[in-house]
CSV table of C-alpha atoms and ligand atoms in Angstrom, one decimal:
chain,number,residue,atom,x,y,z
A,218,MET,CA,-5.7,37.7,-174.5
A,219,ASN,CA,-2.1,38.5,-175.8
A,220,GLY,CA,-0.6,36.2,-178.3
A,221,GLY,CA,2.8,34.4,-177.9
A,222,THR,CA,5.8,33.2,-180.1
A,223,ARG,CA,6.4,30.0,-178.2
A,224,THR,CA,5.1,27.2,-180.3
A,225,ASN,CA,5.3,24.8,-177.4
A,226,VAL,CA,3.2,26.8,-174.7
A,227,LEU,CA,4.1,26.1,-171.2
A,228,GLU,CA,1.4,25.3,-168.7
A,229,THR,CA,1.5,25.1,-164.9
A,230,ASP,CA,-0.8,25.5,-162.0
A,231,VAL,CA,1.1,28.2,-160.2
A,232,LEU,CA,3.6,30.5,-162.0
A,233,ILE,CA,5.9,32.5,-159.6
A,234,VAL,CA,7.5,35.5,-161.2
A,235,GLY,CA,10.8,36.5,-159.4
A,236,GLY,CA,13.5,34.2,-158.2
A,237,GLY,CA,14.8,35.9,-155.1
A,238,VAL,CA,14.4,34.3,-151.6
A,239,ILE,CA,10.7,35.3,-151.6
A,240,GLY,CA,9.8,33.5,-154.8
A,241,ALA,CA,12.2,30.7,-154.0
A,242,SER,CA,10.4,30.1,-150.5
A,243,ILE,CA,7.0,30.0,-152.0
A,244,ALA,CA,8.2,27.6,-154.8
A,245,TYR,CA,9.6,25.3,-152.0
A,246,GLU,CA,6.5,25.5,-149.9
A,247,LEU,CA,4.2,24.9,-152.9
A,248,ALA,CA,6.3,22.0,-154.2
A,249,GLU,CA,6.2,20.4,-150.7
A,250,ALA,CA,2.5,20.8,-150.7
A,251,GLY,CA,2.4,18.8,-154.2
A,252,VAL,CA,1.3,21.9,-156.1
A,253,GLN,CA,2.6,22.1,-159.7
A,254,THR,CA,5.0,25.1,-159.7
A,255,LEU,CA,7.0,27.0,-162.2
A,256,LEU,CA,9.2,29.9,-161.2
A,257,ILE,CA,10.7,32.4,-163.8
A,258,ASP,CA,13.3,35.1,-163.3
A,259,LYS,CA,14.4,37.8,-165.8
A,260,ASP,CA,18.1,37.3,-164.7
A,261,ASN,CA,19.9,34.7,-162.6
A,262,LEU,CA,18.1,33.5,-159.5
A,263,GLY,CA,18.9,35.7,-156.6
A,264,SER,CA,20.7,38.4,-158.7
A,265,GLN,CA,18.8,41.4,-157.2
A,266,SER,CA,18.2,42.3,-153.5
A,267,THR,CA,18.8,38.6,-152.4
A,268,ARG,CA,22.4,39.1,-153.7
A,269,ALA,CA,22.8,42.5,-152.2
A,270,GLY,CA,21.2,41.9,-148.7
A,271,ALA,CA,22.9,41.2,-145.4
A,272,GLY,CA,21.0,38.1,-144.5
A,273,MET,CA,19.9,39.4,-141.0
A,274,LEU,CA,17.1,37.8,-139.2
A,275,GLY,CA,16.3,40.9,-137.4
A,276,ALA,CA,12.8,40.5,-136.1
A,277,GLN,CA,13.6,42.8,-133.1
A,278,VAL,CA,16.5,44.8,-134.1
A,279,GLU,CA,14.9,46.2,-137.3
A,280,MET,CA,11.5,47.1,-135.5
A,281,MET,CA,11.0,50.4,-133.8
A,282,ASN,CA,7.4,49.7,-132.9
A,283,PRO,CA,5.0,46.9,-131.9
A,284,GLY,CA,2.4,45.9,-134.5
A,285,PRO,CA,1.8,43.5,-137.5
A,286,MET,CA,5.2,43.8,-138.9
A,287,PHE,CA,6.9,43.0,-135.6
A,288,GLU,CA,4.6,40.0,-135.1
A,289,LEU,CA,5.1,38.8,-138.7
A,290,GLY,CA,8.9,39.1,-138.3
A,291,VAL,CA,9.0,37.2,-134.9
A,292,ALA,CA,6.8,34.4,-136.5
A,293,SER,CA,9.0,34.1,-139.4
A,294,ARG,CA,12.2,34.0,-137.3
A,295,ALA,CA,10.8,31.1,-135.3
A,296,LEU,CA,10.6,29.0,-138.5
A,297,PHE,CA,14.3,29.1,-139.5
A,298,SER,CA,15.7,26.5,-137.3
A,299,ASN,CA,13.3,23.9,-138.5
A,300,LEU,CA,13.5,25.2,-142.0
A,301,ARG,CA,17.2,24.8,-141.9
A,302,GLU,CA,16.9,21.2,-141.0
A,303,LYS,CA,14.4,20.4,-143.6
A,304,LEU,CA,16.2,22.0,-146.5
A,305,LEU,CA,19.4,20.4,-145.3
A,306,GLU,CA,17.7,17.0,-145.2
A,307,ILE,CA,16.2,17.4,-148.7
A,308,SER,CA,19.0,19.2,-150.6
A,309,GLY,CA,22.1,18.6,-148.5
A,310,LEU,CA,22.6,22.3,-148.6
A,311,ASP,CA,23.1,24.4,-145.4
A,312,MET,CA,21.6,28.1,-145.3
A,313,GLU,CA,24.5,29.0,-142.8
A,314,LEU,CA,22.4,30.0,-139.8
A,315,GLN,CA,24.6,31.9,-137.2
A,316,THR,CA,23.0,32.4,-133.9
A,317,PRO,CA,25.2,34.5,-131.5
A,318,GLY,CA,22.7,37.3,-131.6
A,319,ILE,CA,22.8,41.0,-132.4
A,320,PHE,CA,24.0,44.1,-130.3
A,321,ARG,CA,22.0,47.2,-131.2
A,322,VAL,CA,24.4,49.9,-130.1
A,323,ALA,CA,23.1,53.3,-129.2
A,324,VAL,CA,24.7,56.3,-130.9
A,325,ASP,CA,23.5,59.2,-128.7
A,326,GLU,CA,21.1,59.8,-125.7
A,327,GLU,CA,18.0,59.9,-127.9
A,328,ASP,CA,18.8,56.6,-129.4
A,329,ARG,CA,19.7,55.1,-126.0
A,330,GLN,CA,16.1,56.2,-124.7
A,331,GLU,CA,14.4,54.7,-127.7
A,332,LEU,CA,16.3,51.4,-127.2
A,333,LEU,CA,15.5,51.3,-123.5
A,334,ALA,CA,11.8,51.8,-124.3
A,335,ARG,CA,12.0,49.1,-127.0
A,336,GLN,CA,13.5,46.6,-124.4
A,337,ILE,CA,10.5,47.2,-122.3
A,338,TRP,CA,7.7,46.8,-125.1
A,339,GLN,CA,9.7,43.8,-126.7
A,340,ARG,CA,10.0,42.1,-123.3
A,341,GLU,CA,6.2,42.7,-122.7
A,342,ALA,CA,5.7,41.0,-126.1
A,343,GLY,CA,7.5,37.9,-124.8
A,344,GLN,CA,10.9,38.5,-126.5
A,345,ARG,CA,14.3,38.5,-125.0
A,346,ALA,CA,16.2,41.8,-124.8
A,347,GLU,CA,19.0,42.5,-122.4
A,348,TRP,CA,20.7,46.0,-121.7
A,349,TYR,CA,24.4,46.4,-121.7
A,350,GLU,CA,26.2,49.5,-120.4
A,351,ASP,CA,29.4,50.5,-121.9
A,352,GLU,CA,31.8,48.7,-119.7
A,353,ASP,CA,29.7,45.4,-119.9
A,354,LEU,CA,29.7,45.7,-123.6
A,355,ARG,CA,33.4,46.1,-123.8
A,356,ASN,CA,33.9,43.1,-121.6
A,357,ILE,CA,31.9,41.1,-124.2
A,358,LEU,CA,33.2,42.6,-127.4
A,359,GLY,CA,36.8,43.5,-126.4
A,360,ASP,CA,38.2,47.0,-125.8
A,361,ASN,CA,39.4,47.7,-129.4
A,362,ILE,CA,36.1,46.7,-131.1
A,363,VAL,CA,33.4,49.3,-130.3
A,364,GLY,CA,34.0,53.0,-130.3
A,365,THR,CA,32.2,55.3,-127.8
A,366,THR,CA,28.7,54.1,-127.0
A,367,TYR,CA,25.7,54.9,-125.0
A,368,GLY,CA,25.1,51.3,-124.2
A,369,ALA,CA,23.5,48.6,-126.2
A,370,LEU,CA,20.5,46.4,-126.4
A,371,TYR,CA,21.5,42.7,-126.9
A,372,ILE,CA,19.0,40.5,-128.7
A,373,PRO,CA,20.1,36.9,-128.4
A,374,ASP,CA,17.3,35.6,-130.6
A,375,ASP,CA,17.9,37.7,-133.8
A,376,HIS,CA,20.2,35.7,-136.0
A,377,GLN,CA,21.5,35.6,-139.7
A,378,VAL,CA,22.0,33.4,-142.6
A,379,ARG,CA,24.0,33.8,-145.8
A,380,ASN,CA,21.5,34.9,-148.4
A,381,ASN,CA,23.0,32.9,-151.3
A,382,ALA,CA,23.1,29.8,-149.1
A,383,LEU,CA,19.5,30.1,-148.2
A,384,LEU,CA,18.5,30.7,-151.8
A,385,LEU,CA,20.5,27.6,-153.1
A,386,ALA,CA,19.0,25.5,-150.3
A,387,LEU,CA,15.4,26.6,-151.1
A,388,VAL,CA,15.9,26.1,-154.9
A,389,ALA,CA,17.6,22.8,-154.6
A,390,SER,CA,14.9,21.6,-152.2
A,391,ALA,CA,12.0,22.9,-154.4
A,392,LYS,CA,13.5,21.2,-157.4
A,393,ALA,CA,13.9,17.9,-155.6
A,394,LEU,CA,10.1,18.2,-154.8
A,395,GLY,CA,9.2,18.8,-158.4
A,396,ALA,CA,9.2,22.7,-158.9
A,397,LYS,CA,10.6,24.0,-162.1
A,398,PHE,CA,12.7,27.0,-162.6
A,399,LEU,CA,13.5,29.1,-165.7
A,400,GLU,CA,16.3,31.8,-165.5
A,401,HIS,CA,16.8,34.7,-168.1
A,402,THR,CA,12.9,34.6,-168.8
A,403,ALA,CA,11.5,38.0,-168.5
A,404,MET,CA,7.8,38.5,-168.2
A,405,THR,CA,6.7,41.1,-170.7
A,406,SER,CA,3.0,41.3,-170.0
A,407,PHE,CA,0.1,39.5,-168.4
A,408,LEU,CA,-2.2,37.1,-170.2
A,409,THR,CA,-5.8,38.0,-169.3
A,410,GLU,CA,-9.2,36.4,-170.2
A,411,ASN,CA,-12.4,38.1,-169.0
A,412,GLY,CA,-10.4,40.3,-166.5
A,413,ALA,CA,-8.6,37.3,-164.9
A,414,VAL,CA,-4.9,36.6,-165.2
A,415,VAL,CA,-4.4,33.3,-166.9
A,416,GLY,CA,-0.6,33.5,-167.4
A,417,VAL,CA,2.2,35.7,-168.8
A,418,GLN,CA,3.8,36.6,-172.0
A,419,THR,CA,7.6,36.3,-171.9
A,420,GLN,CA,10.2,37.1,-174.5
A,421,ASP,CA,10.3,33.3,-175.3
A,422,GLY,CA,6.5,32.9,-175.6
A,423,VAL,CA,3.4,32.2,-173.5
A,424,ILE,CA,3.3,30.6,-170.1
A,425,ARG,CA,-0.3,29.7,-169.0
A,426,ALA,CA,-1.2,29.4,-165.4
A,427,ASN,CA,-4.1,28.9,-163.1
A,428,ARG,CA,-2.5,31.3,-160.5
A,429,VAL,CA,0.3,33.9,-161.0
A,430,VAL,CA,2.3,35.2,-158.1
A,431,LEU,CA,4.3,38.3,-158.4
A,432,ALA,CA,7.5,38.0,-156.1
A,433,THR,CA,9.2,40.7,-158.1
A,434,GLY,CA,10.5,43.0,-155.3
A,435,ALA,CA,11.1,46.6,-156.4
A,436,TRP,CA,9.9,45.9,-159.8
A,437,THR,CA,6.4,44.9,-158.7
A,438,GLY,CA,5.0,48.5,-158.9
A,439,LEU,CA,6.1,48.7,-162.6
A,440,LEU,CA,4.7,45.4,-163.5
A,441,GLY,CA,1.3,46.1,-161.9
A,442,GLN,CA,0.9,49.2,-164.1
A,443,GLY,CA,0.4,46.8,-167.0
A,444,LEU,CA,-2.9,45.8,-165.4
A,445,GLY,CA,-3.7,49.4,-164.4
A,446,LEU,CA,-3.1,48.5,-160.8
A,447,ASP,CA,-1.5,50.8,-158.1
A,448,ILE,CA,0.8,48.4,-156.2
A,449,PRO,CA,2.6,50.7,-153.7
A,450,VAL,CA,6.1,49.1,-154.2
A,451,PHE,CA,9.2,51.0,-155.3
A,452,PRO,CA,12.9,50.7,-155.1
A,453,VAL,CA,15.0,52.0,-152.1
A,454,LYS,CA,18.6,51.5,-152.9
A,455,GLY,CA,21.0,49.9,-150.3
A,456,GLN,CA,24.8,50.2,-150.6
A,457,SER,CA,27.1,48.0,-148.6
A,458,PHE,CA,30.5,46.3,-148.9
A,459,LEU,CA,32.3,43.2,-148.0
A,460,LEU,CA,35.6,43.0,-146.2
A,461,ASP,CA,38.0,40.0,-146.3
A,462,SER,CA,39.0,38.5,-143.0
A,463,TYR,CA,40.4,35.1,-141.8
A,464,ALA,CA,38.9,35.6,-138.4
A,465,PRO,CA,36.0,38.2,-138.0
A,466,PRO,CA,36.7,40.5,-135.1
A,467,THR,CA,33.5,39.3,-133.2
A,468,PRO,CA,30.9,36.4,-133.7
A,469,TYR,CA,28.1,39.0,-132.9
A,470,THR,CA,26.3,41.1,-135.4
A,471,ILE,CA,26.8,44.7,-134.4
A,472,PHE,CA,24.0,47.1,-135.5
A,473,THR,CA,23.7,50.8,-134.9
A,474,HIS,CA,21.9,53.9,-136.4
A,475,GLY,CA,22.7,53.8,-140.3
A,476,CYS,CA,25.2,50.9,-140.1
A,477,TYR,CA,25.6,47.3,-139.3
A,478,ILE,CA,28.5,44.8,-139.2
A,479,LEU,CA,27.9,41.1,-139.9
A,480,PRO,CA,30.6,38.5,-139.5
A,481,LYS,CA,30.0,35.8,-141.9
A,482,ARG,CA,30.9,32.1,-141.5
A,483,ASN,CA,33.4,32.2,-144.4
A,484,GLY,CA,35.5,34.8,-142.6
A,485,GLN,CA,34.1,37.8,-144.6
A,486,VAL,CA,32.6,40.8,-142.8
A,487,TYR,CA,29.5,42.4,-144.3
A,488,VAL,CA,29.0,46.2,-143.7
A,489,GLY,CA,25.7,47.7,-144.6
A,490,ALA,CA,23.8,49.8,-145.5
A,491,THR,CA,22.7,53.0,-147.0
A,492,GLU,CA,19.0,53.8,-147.7
A,493,GLU,CA,18.5,56.0,-150.7
A,494,ALA,CA,15.9,56.9,-153.3
A,495,SER,CA,17.6,56.5,-156.6
A,496,GLY,CA,15.2,54.8,-159.0
A,497,PHE,CA,16.4,51.6,-160.6
A,498,ASP,CA,20.1,52.5,-160.5
A,499,THR,CA,22.0,49.6,-158.9
A,500,ARG,CA,25.6,50.9,-159.2
A,501,PRO,CA,27.4,51.5,-156.0
A,502,ASN,CA,28.9,55.1,-155.6
A,503,LEU,CA,32.0,56.4,-153.8
A,504,GLY,CA,30.2,59.1,-151.7
A,505,SER,CA,27.7,56.5,-150.1
A,506,LEU,CA,30.4,54.0,-149.5
A,507,ALA,CA,32.8,56.6,-148.0
A,508,LYS,CA,30.2,57.7,-145.5
A,509,LEU,CA,29.3,54.1,-144.6
A,510,SER,CA,32.9,53.0,-144.1
A,511,THR,CA,33.6,56.1,-141.9
A,512,GLN,CA,30.6,55.0,-139.6
A,513,ALA,CA,31.7,51.4,-139.6
A,514,VAL,CA,35.4,52.3,-138.6
A,515,HIS,CA,34.1,54.5,-135.9
A,516,LEU,CA,32.0,51.8,-134.5
A,517,MET,CA,34.6,49.1,-134.9
A,518,PRO,CA,38.1,50.5,-135.4
A,519,SER,CA,39.7,47.2,-136.2
A,520,LEU,CA,37.8,47.0,-139.4
A,521,ALA,CA,40.2,49.8,-140.9
A,522,SER,CA,42.9,47.3,-141.5
A,523,LEU,CA,40.8,44.6,-143.4
A,524,PRO,CA,41.2,44.3,-147.1
A,525,PHE,CA,38.2,45.6,-149.2
A,526,ALA,CA,36.5,42.6,-151.1
A,527,GLU,CA,33.7,44.2,-153.1
A,528,PRO,CA,31.1,47.0,-153.0
A,529,ILE,CA,27.4,45.8,-153.2
A,530,ALA,CA,24.3,47.7,-154.2
A,531,GLY,CA,20.7,46.5,-154.5
A,532,LEU,CA,17.1,47.7,-154.5
A,533,ARG,CA,14.9,47.0,-151.5
A,534,PRO,CA,11.2,46.7,-152.3
A,535,GLY,CA,10.0,49.7,-150.3
A,536,SER,CA,6.2,50.2,-149.6
A,537,ARG,CA,4.3,53.2,-148.7
A,538,ASP,CA,3.5,52.1,-145.2
A,539,GLY,CA,6.7,49.9,-144.6
A,540,LEU,CA,4.6,46.7,-144.6
A,541,PRO,CA,4.8,43.9,-147.3
A,542,VAL,CA,1.9,43.2,-149.6
A,543,LEU,CA,0.7,39.5,-149.4
A,544,GLY,CA,-2.4,38.0,-150.8
A,545,ASP,CA,-4.7,38.2,-153.8
A,546,VAL,CA,-5.7,41.1,-155.9
A,547,PRO,CA,-9.4,42.2,-155.6
A,548,GLY,CA,-10.9,42.4,-158.9
A,549,VAL,CA,-8.2,40.5,-160.6
A,550,PRO,CA,-8.8,36.7,-160.2
A,551,GLY,CA,-5.6,34.6,-160.7
A,552,LEU,CA,-3.1,37.2,-159.5
A,553,TYR,CA,-1.3,37.1,-156.1
A,554,LEU,CA,1.2,39.4,-154.6
A,555,ALA,CA,4.3,38.6,-152.3
A,556,THR,CA,6.3,41.8,-152.3
A,557,GLY,CA,7.1,44.9,-150.5
A,558,HIS,CA,9.4,43.3,-147.9
A,559,PHE,CA,11.6,46.4,-147.7
A,560,ARG,CA,14.5,45.8,-145.2
A,561,ASN,CA,13.3,42.3,-144.2
A,562,GLY,CA,13.0,40.1,-147.3
A,563,VAL,CA,15.4,37.4,-146.0
A,564,LEU,CA,13.7,37.5,-142.5
A,565,LEU,CA,10.2,37.3,-143.9
A,566,SER,CA,11.0,34.8,-146.7
A,567,ALA,CA,10.0,31.7,-144.4
A,568,ILE,CA,6.6,33.1,-143.2
A,569,THR,CA,5.9,34.4,-146.8
A,570,GLY,CA,6.4,31.1,-148.2
A,571,LYS,CA,4.2,29.5,-145.5
A,572,VAL,CA,1.2,31.8,-145.9
A,573,MET,CA,1.3,31.9,-149.6
A,574,ARG,CA,1.2,28.1,-149.6
A,575,GLU,CA,-1.7,28.3,-147.2
A,576,LEU,CA,-3.5,30.8,-149.3
A,577,LEU,CA,-3.0,28.9,-152.6
A,578,THR,CA,-4.0,25.6,-151.2
A,579,GLY,CA,-7.1,27.0,-149.6
A,580,THR,CA,-6.0,26.6,-146.1
A,581,GLU,CA,-6.7,29.1,-143.4
A,582,THR,CA,-3.7,31.3,-143.0
A,583,SER,CA,-1.6,31.1,-139.9
A,584,VAL,CA,-1.1,34.8,-139.9
A,585,ASP,CA,-4.0,37.5,-140.3
A,586,LEU,CA,-3.2,38.9,-143.7
A,587,LYS,CA,-5.5,41.9,-143.5
A,588,PRO,CA,-2.6,44.4,-142.5
A,589,PHE,CA,-0.8,43.2,-145.6
A,590,ALA,CA,-3.6,43.2,-148.1
A,591,LEU,CA,-3.2,45.3,-151.2
A,592,MET,CA,-6.3,47.5,-150.4
A,593,ARG,CA,-5.5,48.1,-146.7
B,760,LIG,N1,17.9,44.5,-143.3
B,760,LIG,C1,18.9,45.4,-143.5
B,760,LIG,C2,18.8,46.3,-144.6
B,760,LIG,O1,17.9,46.4,-145.4
B,760,LIG,O2,19.7,47.2,-144.7
């Protein structure tokens, strides 16, 4: 076991490492179940991909194929309406759920054919998806909004929230239910006894825990190396930007290949996002933002006149097969993973909190976690 410098050693039943929406959702669920929970984050809560992400609940728009990821996304999306009510009741804070739906605009004939095929399999899976040809699309979105298209798939049930509002509502609710949070507390190593994880060492001392959950996004692969584990999670940079607007040009989210536009309730317009392999560098750069803004203005020319508010960059937690990693770690008692959510951390936050609560309270999980196991 590693030693610590904290004289007053902290102890908890569950320690969550990582204070983005994934960690916060687990903390909220565990606190609601009456489990003693402490969450630590190396920076401010939500300062990594939660700060950078768009807040899309794109259970259909983000999924190219049927399978476990699609099913997980749909199951999670279904939780948000009820979750919003509960968090509002407990904390008085609103996650700013916006429900007009998402148009996935085709960019060329190949894209159109993929979307038409997607409409069929998603409908067969019981989801709503409606096809709009160009003229119908212009009737809905207005003539000056969308540049040339090959039609669009309208997904009425894909929604959005404001990430920071969701995070605040989760954290405030978890705190109200007894969970504790420590910011600026970086984990430096694991505490182990006889091969089991029994806590972590931080720069301020030791935290002992019966169970440790890593919800550390793009950093999880690095942390796992401390135990000799190969956790297949790595950073995938996303760059985006915010525009100021008193009245966004449309209430709908417009999504196309390589670019999407989300009107936010505060009037701002979020334009995302690139997908780049760039290590842990979180600085935005001009070339990527120039390319993205060209795409956005082509799709929605009226954006060109909006004032630029801020560039954003963050690190998605990519995984080798695109699926999150949820569950225990074979051979390492006491350690659990909730990571690798890639482009869908906000969407999957609700179901991740729910299944991790089930797992950590010894309840049968409502979702089969085999496709998301570390050793799959
Ligand atoms: N979910 C959108 C993105 O990751 O860019």
